[in-house]
PDB file of C-alpha atoms and ligand atoms in Angstrom:
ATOM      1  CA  UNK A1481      88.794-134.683 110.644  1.00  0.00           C
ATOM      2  CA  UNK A1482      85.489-136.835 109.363  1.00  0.00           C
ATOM      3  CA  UNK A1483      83.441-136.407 106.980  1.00  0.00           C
ATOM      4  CA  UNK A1484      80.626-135.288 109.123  1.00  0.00           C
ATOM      5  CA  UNK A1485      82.932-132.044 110.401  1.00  0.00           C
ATOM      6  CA  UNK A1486      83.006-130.243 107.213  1.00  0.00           C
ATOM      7  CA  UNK A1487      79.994-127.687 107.555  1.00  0.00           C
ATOM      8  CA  UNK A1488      82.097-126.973 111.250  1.00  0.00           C
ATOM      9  CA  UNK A1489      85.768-126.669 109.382  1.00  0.00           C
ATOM     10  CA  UNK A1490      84.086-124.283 106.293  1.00  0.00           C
ATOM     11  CA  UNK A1491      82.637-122.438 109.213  1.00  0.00           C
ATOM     12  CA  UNK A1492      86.032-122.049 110.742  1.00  0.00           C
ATOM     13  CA  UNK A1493      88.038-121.035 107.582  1.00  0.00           C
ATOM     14  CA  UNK A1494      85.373-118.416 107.086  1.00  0.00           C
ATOM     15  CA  UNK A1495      85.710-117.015 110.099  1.00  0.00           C
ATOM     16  CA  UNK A1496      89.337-117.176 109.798  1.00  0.00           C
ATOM     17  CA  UNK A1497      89.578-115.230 106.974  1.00  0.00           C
ATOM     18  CA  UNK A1498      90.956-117.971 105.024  1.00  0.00           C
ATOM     19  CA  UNK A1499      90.988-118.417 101.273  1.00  0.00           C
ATOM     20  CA  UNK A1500      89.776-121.616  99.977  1.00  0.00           C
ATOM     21  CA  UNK A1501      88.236-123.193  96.889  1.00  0.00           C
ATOM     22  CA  UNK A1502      84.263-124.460  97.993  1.00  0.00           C
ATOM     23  CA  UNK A1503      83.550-125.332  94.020  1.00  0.00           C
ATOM     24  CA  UNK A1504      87.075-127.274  93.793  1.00  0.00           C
ATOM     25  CA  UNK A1505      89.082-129.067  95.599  1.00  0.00           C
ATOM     26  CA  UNK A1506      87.545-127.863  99.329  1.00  0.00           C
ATOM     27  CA  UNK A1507      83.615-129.025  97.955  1.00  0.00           C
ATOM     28  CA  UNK A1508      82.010-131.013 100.273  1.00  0.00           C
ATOM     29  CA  UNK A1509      82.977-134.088  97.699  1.00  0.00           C
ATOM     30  CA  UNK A1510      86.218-133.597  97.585  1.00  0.00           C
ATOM     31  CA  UNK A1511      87.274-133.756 100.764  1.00  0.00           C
ATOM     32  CA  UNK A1512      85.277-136.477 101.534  1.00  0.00           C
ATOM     33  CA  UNK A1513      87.063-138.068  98.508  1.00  0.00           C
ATOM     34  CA  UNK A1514      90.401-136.664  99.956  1.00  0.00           C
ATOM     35  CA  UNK A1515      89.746-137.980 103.542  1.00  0.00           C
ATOM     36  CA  UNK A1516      89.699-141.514 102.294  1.00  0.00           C
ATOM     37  CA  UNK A1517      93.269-141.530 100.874  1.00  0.00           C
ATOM     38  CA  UNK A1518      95.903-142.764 103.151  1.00  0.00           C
ATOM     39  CA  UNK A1519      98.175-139.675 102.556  1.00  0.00           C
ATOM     40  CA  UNK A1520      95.419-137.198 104.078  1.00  0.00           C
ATOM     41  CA  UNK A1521      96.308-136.388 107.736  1.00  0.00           C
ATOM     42  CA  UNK A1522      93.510-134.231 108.338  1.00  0.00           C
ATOM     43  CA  UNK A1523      93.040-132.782 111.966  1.00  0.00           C
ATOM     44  CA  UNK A1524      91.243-130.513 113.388  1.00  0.00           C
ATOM     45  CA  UNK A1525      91.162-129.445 116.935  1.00  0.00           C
ATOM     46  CA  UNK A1526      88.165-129.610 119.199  1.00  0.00           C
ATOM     47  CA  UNK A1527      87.177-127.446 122.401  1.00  0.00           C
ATOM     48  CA  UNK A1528      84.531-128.492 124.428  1.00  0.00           C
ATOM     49  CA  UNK A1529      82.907-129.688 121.562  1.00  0.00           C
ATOM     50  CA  UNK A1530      83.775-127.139 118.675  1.00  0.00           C
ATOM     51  CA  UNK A1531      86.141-127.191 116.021  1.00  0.00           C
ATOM     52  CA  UNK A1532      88.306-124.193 116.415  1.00  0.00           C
ATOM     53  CA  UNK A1533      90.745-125.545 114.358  1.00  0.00           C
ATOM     54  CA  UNK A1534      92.318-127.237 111.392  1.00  0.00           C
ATOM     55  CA  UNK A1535      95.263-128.662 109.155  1.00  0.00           C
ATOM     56  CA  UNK A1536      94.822-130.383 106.070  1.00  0.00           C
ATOM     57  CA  UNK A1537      97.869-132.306 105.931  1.00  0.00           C
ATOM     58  CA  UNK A1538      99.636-134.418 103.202  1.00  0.00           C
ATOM     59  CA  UNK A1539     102.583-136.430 101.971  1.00  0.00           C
ATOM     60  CA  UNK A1540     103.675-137.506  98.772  1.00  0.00           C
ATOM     61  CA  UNK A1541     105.936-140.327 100.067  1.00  0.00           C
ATOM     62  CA  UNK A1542     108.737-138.015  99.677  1.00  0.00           C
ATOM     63  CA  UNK A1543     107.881-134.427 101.585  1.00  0.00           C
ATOM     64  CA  UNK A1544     104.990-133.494 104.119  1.00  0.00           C
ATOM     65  CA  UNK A1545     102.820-130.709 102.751  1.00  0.00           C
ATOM     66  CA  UNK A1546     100.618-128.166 105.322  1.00  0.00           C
ATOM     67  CA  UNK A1547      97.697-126.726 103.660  1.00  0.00           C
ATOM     68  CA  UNK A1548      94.871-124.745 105.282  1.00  0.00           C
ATOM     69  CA  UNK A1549      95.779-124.210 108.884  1.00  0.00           C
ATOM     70  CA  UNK A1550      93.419-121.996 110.685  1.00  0.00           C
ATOM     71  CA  UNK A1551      92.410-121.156 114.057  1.00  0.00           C
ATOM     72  CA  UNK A1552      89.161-119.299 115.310  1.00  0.00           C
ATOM     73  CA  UNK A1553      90.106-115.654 115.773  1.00  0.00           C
ATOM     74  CA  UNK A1554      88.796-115.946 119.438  1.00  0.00           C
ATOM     75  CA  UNK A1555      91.476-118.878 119.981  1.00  0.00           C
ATOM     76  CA  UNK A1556      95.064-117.461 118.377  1.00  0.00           C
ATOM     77  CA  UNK A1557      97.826-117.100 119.916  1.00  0.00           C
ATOM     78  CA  UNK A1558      97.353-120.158 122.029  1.00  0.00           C
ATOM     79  CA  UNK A1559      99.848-122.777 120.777  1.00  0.00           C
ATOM     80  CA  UNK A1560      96.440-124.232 118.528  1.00  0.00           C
ATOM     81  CA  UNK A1561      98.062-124.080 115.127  1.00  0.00           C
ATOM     82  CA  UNK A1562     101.525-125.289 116.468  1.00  0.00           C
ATOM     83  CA  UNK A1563     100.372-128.054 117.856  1.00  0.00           C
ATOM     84  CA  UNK A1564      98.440-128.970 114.598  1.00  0.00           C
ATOM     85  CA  UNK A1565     101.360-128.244 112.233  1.00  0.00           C
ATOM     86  CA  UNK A1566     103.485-130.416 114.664  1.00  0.00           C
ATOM     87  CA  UNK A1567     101.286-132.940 114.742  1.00  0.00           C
ATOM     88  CA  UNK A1568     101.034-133.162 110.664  1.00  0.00           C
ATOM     89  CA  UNK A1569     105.153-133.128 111.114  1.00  0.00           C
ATOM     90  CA  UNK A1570     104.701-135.948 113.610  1.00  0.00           C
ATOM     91  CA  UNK A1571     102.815-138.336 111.353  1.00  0.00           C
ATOM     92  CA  UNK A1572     105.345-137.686 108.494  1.00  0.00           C
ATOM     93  CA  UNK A1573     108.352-138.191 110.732  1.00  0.00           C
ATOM     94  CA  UNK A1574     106.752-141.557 111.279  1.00  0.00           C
ATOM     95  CA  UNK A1575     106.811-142.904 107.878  1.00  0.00           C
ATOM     96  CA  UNK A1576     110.424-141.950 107.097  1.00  0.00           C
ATOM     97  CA  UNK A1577     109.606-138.080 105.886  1.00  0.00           C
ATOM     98  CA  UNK A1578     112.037-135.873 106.947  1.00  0.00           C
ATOM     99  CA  UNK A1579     111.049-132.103 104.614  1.00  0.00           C
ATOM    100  CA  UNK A1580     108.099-130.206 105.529  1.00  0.00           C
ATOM    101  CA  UNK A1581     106.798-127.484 103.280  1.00  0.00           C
ATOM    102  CA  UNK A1582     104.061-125.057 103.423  1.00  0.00           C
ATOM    103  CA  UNK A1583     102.972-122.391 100.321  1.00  0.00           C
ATOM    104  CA  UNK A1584     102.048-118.557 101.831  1.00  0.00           C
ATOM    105  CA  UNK A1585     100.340-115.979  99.750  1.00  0.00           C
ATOM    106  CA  UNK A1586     102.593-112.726  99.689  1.00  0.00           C
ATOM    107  CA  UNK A1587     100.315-110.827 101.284  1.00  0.00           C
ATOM    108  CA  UNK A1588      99.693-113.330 103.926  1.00  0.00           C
ATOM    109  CA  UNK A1589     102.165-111.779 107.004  1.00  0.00           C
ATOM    110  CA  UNK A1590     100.933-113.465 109.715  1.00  0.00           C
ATOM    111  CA  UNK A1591     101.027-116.645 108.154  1.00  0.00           C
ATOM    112  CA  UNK A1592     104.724-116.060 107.501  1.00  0.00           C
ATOM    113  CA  UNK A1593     105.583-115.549 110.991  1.00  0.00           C
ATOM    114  CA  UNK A1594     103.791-118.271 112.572  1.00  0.00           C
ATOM    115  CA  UNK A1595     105.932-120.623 109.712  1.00  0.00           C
ATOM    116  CA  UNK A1596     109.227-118.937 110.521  1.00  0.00           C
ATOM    117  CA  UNK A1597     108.294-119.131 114.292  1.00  0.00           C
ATOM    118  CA  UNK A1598     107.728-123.490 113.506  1.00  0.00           C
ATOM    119  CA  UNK A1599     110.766-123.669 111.983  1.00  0.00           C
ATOM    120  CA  UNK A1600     109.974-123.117 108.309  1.00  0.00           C
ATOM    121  CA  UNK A1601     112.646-121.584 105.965  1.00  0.00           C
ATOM    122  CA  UNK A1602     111.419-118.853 103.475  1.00  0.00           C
ATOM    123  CA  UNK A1603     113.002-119.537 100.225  1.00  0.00           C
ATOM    124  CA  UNK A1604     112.697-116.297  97.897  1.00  0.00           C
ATOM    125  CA  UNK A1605     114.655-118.501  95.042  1.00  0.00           C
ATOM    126  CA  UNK A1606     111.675-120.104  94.073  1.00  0.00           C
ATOM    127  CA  UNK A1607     108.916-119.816  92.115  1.00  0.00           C
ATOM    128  CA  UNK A1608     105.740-121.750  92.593  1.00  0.00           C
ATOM    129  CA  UNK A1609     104.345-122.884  88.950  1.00  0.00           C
ATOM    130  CA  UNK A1610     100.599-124.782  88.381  1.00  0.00           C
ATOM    131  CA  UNK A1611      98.447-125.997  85.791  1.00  0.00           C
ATOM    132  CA  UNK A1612      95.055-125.761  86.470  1.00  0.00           C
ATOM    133  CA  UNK A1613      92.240-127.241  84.022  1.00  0.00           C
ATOM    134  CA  UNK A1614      89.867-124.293  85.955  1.00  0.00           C
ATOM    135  CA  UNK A1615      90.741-121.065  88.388  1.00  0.00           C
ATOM    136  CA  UNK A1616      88.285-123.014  91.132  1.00  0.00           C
ATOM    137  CA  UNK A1617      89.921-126.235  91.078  1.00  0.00           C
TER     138      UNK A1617
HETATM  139  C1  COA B2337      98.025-118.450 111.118  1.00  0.00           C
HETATM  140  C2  COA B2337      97.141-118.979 112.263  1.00  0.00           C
HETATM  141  C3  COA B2337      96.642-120.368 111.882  1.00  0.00           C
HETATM  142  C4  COA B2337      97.980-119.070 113.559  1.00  0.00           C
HETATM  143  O1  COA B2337      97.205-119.726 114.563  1.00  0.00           O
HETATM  144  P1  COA B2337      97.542-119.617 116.140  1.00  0.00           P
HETATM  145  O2  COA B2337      96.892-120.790 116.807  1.00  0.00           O
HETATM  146  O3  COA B2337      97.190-118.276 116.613  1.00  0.00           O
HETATM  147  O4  COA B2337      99.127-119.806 116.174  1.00  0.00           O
HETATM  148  P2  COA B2337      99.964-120.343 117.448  1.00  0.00           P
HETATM  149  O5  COA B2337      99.377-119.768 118.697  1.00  0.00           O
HETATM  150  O6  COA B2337     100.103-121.816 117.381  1.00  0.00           O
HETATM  151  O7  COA B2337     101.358-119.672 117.171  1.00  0.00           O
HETATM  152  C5  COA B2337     102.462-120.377 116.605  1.00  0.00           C
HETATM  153  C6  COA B2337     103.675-119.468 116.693  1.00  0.00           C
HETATM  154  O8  COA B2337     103.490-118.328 115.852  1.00  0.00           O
HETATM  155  C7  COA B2337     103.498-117.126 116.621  1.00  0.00           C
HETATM  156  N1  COA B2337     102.416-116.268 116.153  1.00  0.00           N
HETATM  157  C8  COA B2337     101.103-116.576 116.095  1.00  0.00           C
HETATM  158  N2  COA B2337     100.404-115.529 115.613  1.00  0.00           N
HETATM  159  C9  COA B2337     101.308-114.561 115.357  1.00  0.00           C
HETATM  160  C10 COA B2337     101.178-113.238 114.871  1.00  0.00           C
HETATM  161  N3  COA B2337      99.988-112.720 114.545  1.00  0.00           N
HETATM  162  N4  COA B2337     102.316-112.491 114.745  1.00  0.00           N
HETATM  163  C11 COA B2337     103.516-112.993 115.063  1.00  0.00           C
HETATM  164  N5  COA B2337     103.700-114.271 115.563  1.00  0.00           N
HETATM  165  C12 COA B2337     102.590-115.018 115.703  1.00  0.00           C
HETATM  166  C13 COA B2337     103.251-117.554 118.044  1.00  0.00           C
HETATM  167  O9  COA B2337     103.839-116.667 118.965  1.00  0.00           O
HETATM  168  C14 COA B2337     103.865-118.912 118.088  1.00  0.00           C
HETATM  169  O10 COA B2337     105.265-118.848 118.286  1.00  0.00           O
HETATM  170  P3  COA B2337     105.900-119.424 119.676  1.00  0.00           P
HETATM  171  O11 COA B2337     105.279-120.801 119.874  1.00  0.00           O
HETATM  172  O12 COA B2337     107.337-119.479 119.374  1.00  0.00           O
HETATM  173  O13 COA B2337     105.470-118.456 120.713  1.00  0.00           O
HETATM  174  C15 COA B2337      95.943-118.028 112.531  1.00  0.00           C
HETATM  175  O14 COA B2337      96.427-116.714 112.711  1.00  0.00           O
HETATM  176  C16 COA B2337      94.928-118.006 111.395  1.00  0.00           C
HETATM  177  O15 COA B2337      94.002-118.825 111.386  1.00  0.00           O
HETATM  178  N6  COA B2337      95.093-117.084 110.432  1.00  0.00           N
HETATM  179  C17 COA B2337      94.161-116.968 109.289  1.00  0.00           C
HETATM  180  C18 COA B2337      94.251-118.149 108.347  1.00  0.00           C
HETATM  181  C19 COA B2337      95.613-118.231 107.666  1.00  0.00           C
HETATM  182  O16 COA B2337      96.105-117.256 107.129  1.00  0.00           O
HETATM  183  N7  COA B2337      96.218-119.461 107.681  1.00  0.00           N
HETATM  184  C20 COA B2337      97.500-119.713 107.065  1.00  0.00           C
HETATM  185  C21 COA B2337      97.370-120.151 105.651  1.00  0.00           C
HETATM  186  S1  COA B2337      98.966-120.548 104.933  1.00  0.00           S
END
């Protein structure tokens, strides 16, 4: 992803349907403030010219973190998100990092599939906690 593809990748995620935080940490500045740390593996897939999809990946130096996958609803079930996700894994295997992880709203089925059909583990043991200074951060 560059800078210059973020009107195209808010476009997407609308049409996908998915949840994201435009006055936080998905504003235009922020991710162009995001993009320029090392950690950010940011992709998005192109065809014939048009994003139809993305991953914001991430690593902390210890575990690779998959946020905001999303494919066009005229372009699922195609192998587009796998190959993004994998790709994200890729770059993390790479630089030593062996533990993906991925965080799925309840109600988000479909999301929960495609992870289980990756490879991902569900854990029901845990909890996820935050501290947020503001609910659109
Ligand atoms: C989730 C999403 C990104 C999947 O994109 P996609 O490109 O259609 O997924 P893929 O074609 O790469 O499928 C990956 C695997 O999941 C399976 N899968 C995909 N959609 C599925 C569905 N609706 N039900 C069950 N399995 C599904 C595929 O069969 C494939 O498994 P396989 O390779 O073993 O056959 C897409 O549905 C989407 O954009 N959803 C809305 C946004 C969202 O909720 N994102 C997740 C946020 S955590």
């Amino acid at each position: 992803m560059r800078p210059e593809d973020y009107d195209d990748v808010i476009a997407l995620w609308e049409a996908a349907g998915l949840p994201y935080k435009p006055r936080g940490r998905d504003s235009r500045s922020a991710i162009e403030q995001q993009l320029r740390w090392p950690t950010a593996i940011y992709l998005v897939a192109e065809l014939e010219g048009r994003i139809v999809g993305s991953v914001l990946g991430t690593h902390d130096g210890r575990k690779g973190w998959i946020n905001r996958v999303a494919v066009h609803p005229d372009h699922r079930r195609k192998g587009i998100a796998r190959r993004l996700v994998e790709a994200v894994e890729k770059r993390c295997l790479e630089l030593g990092i062996e533990i993906f992880a991925a965080l799925i709203e309840d109600w988000n089925d479909v999301s929960m599939k495609v992870f289980a059909r990756l490879g991902y583990t569900k854990h029901d043991d845990i909890f996820y906690y935050s501290k947020r200074l503001d609910p659109e951060v």
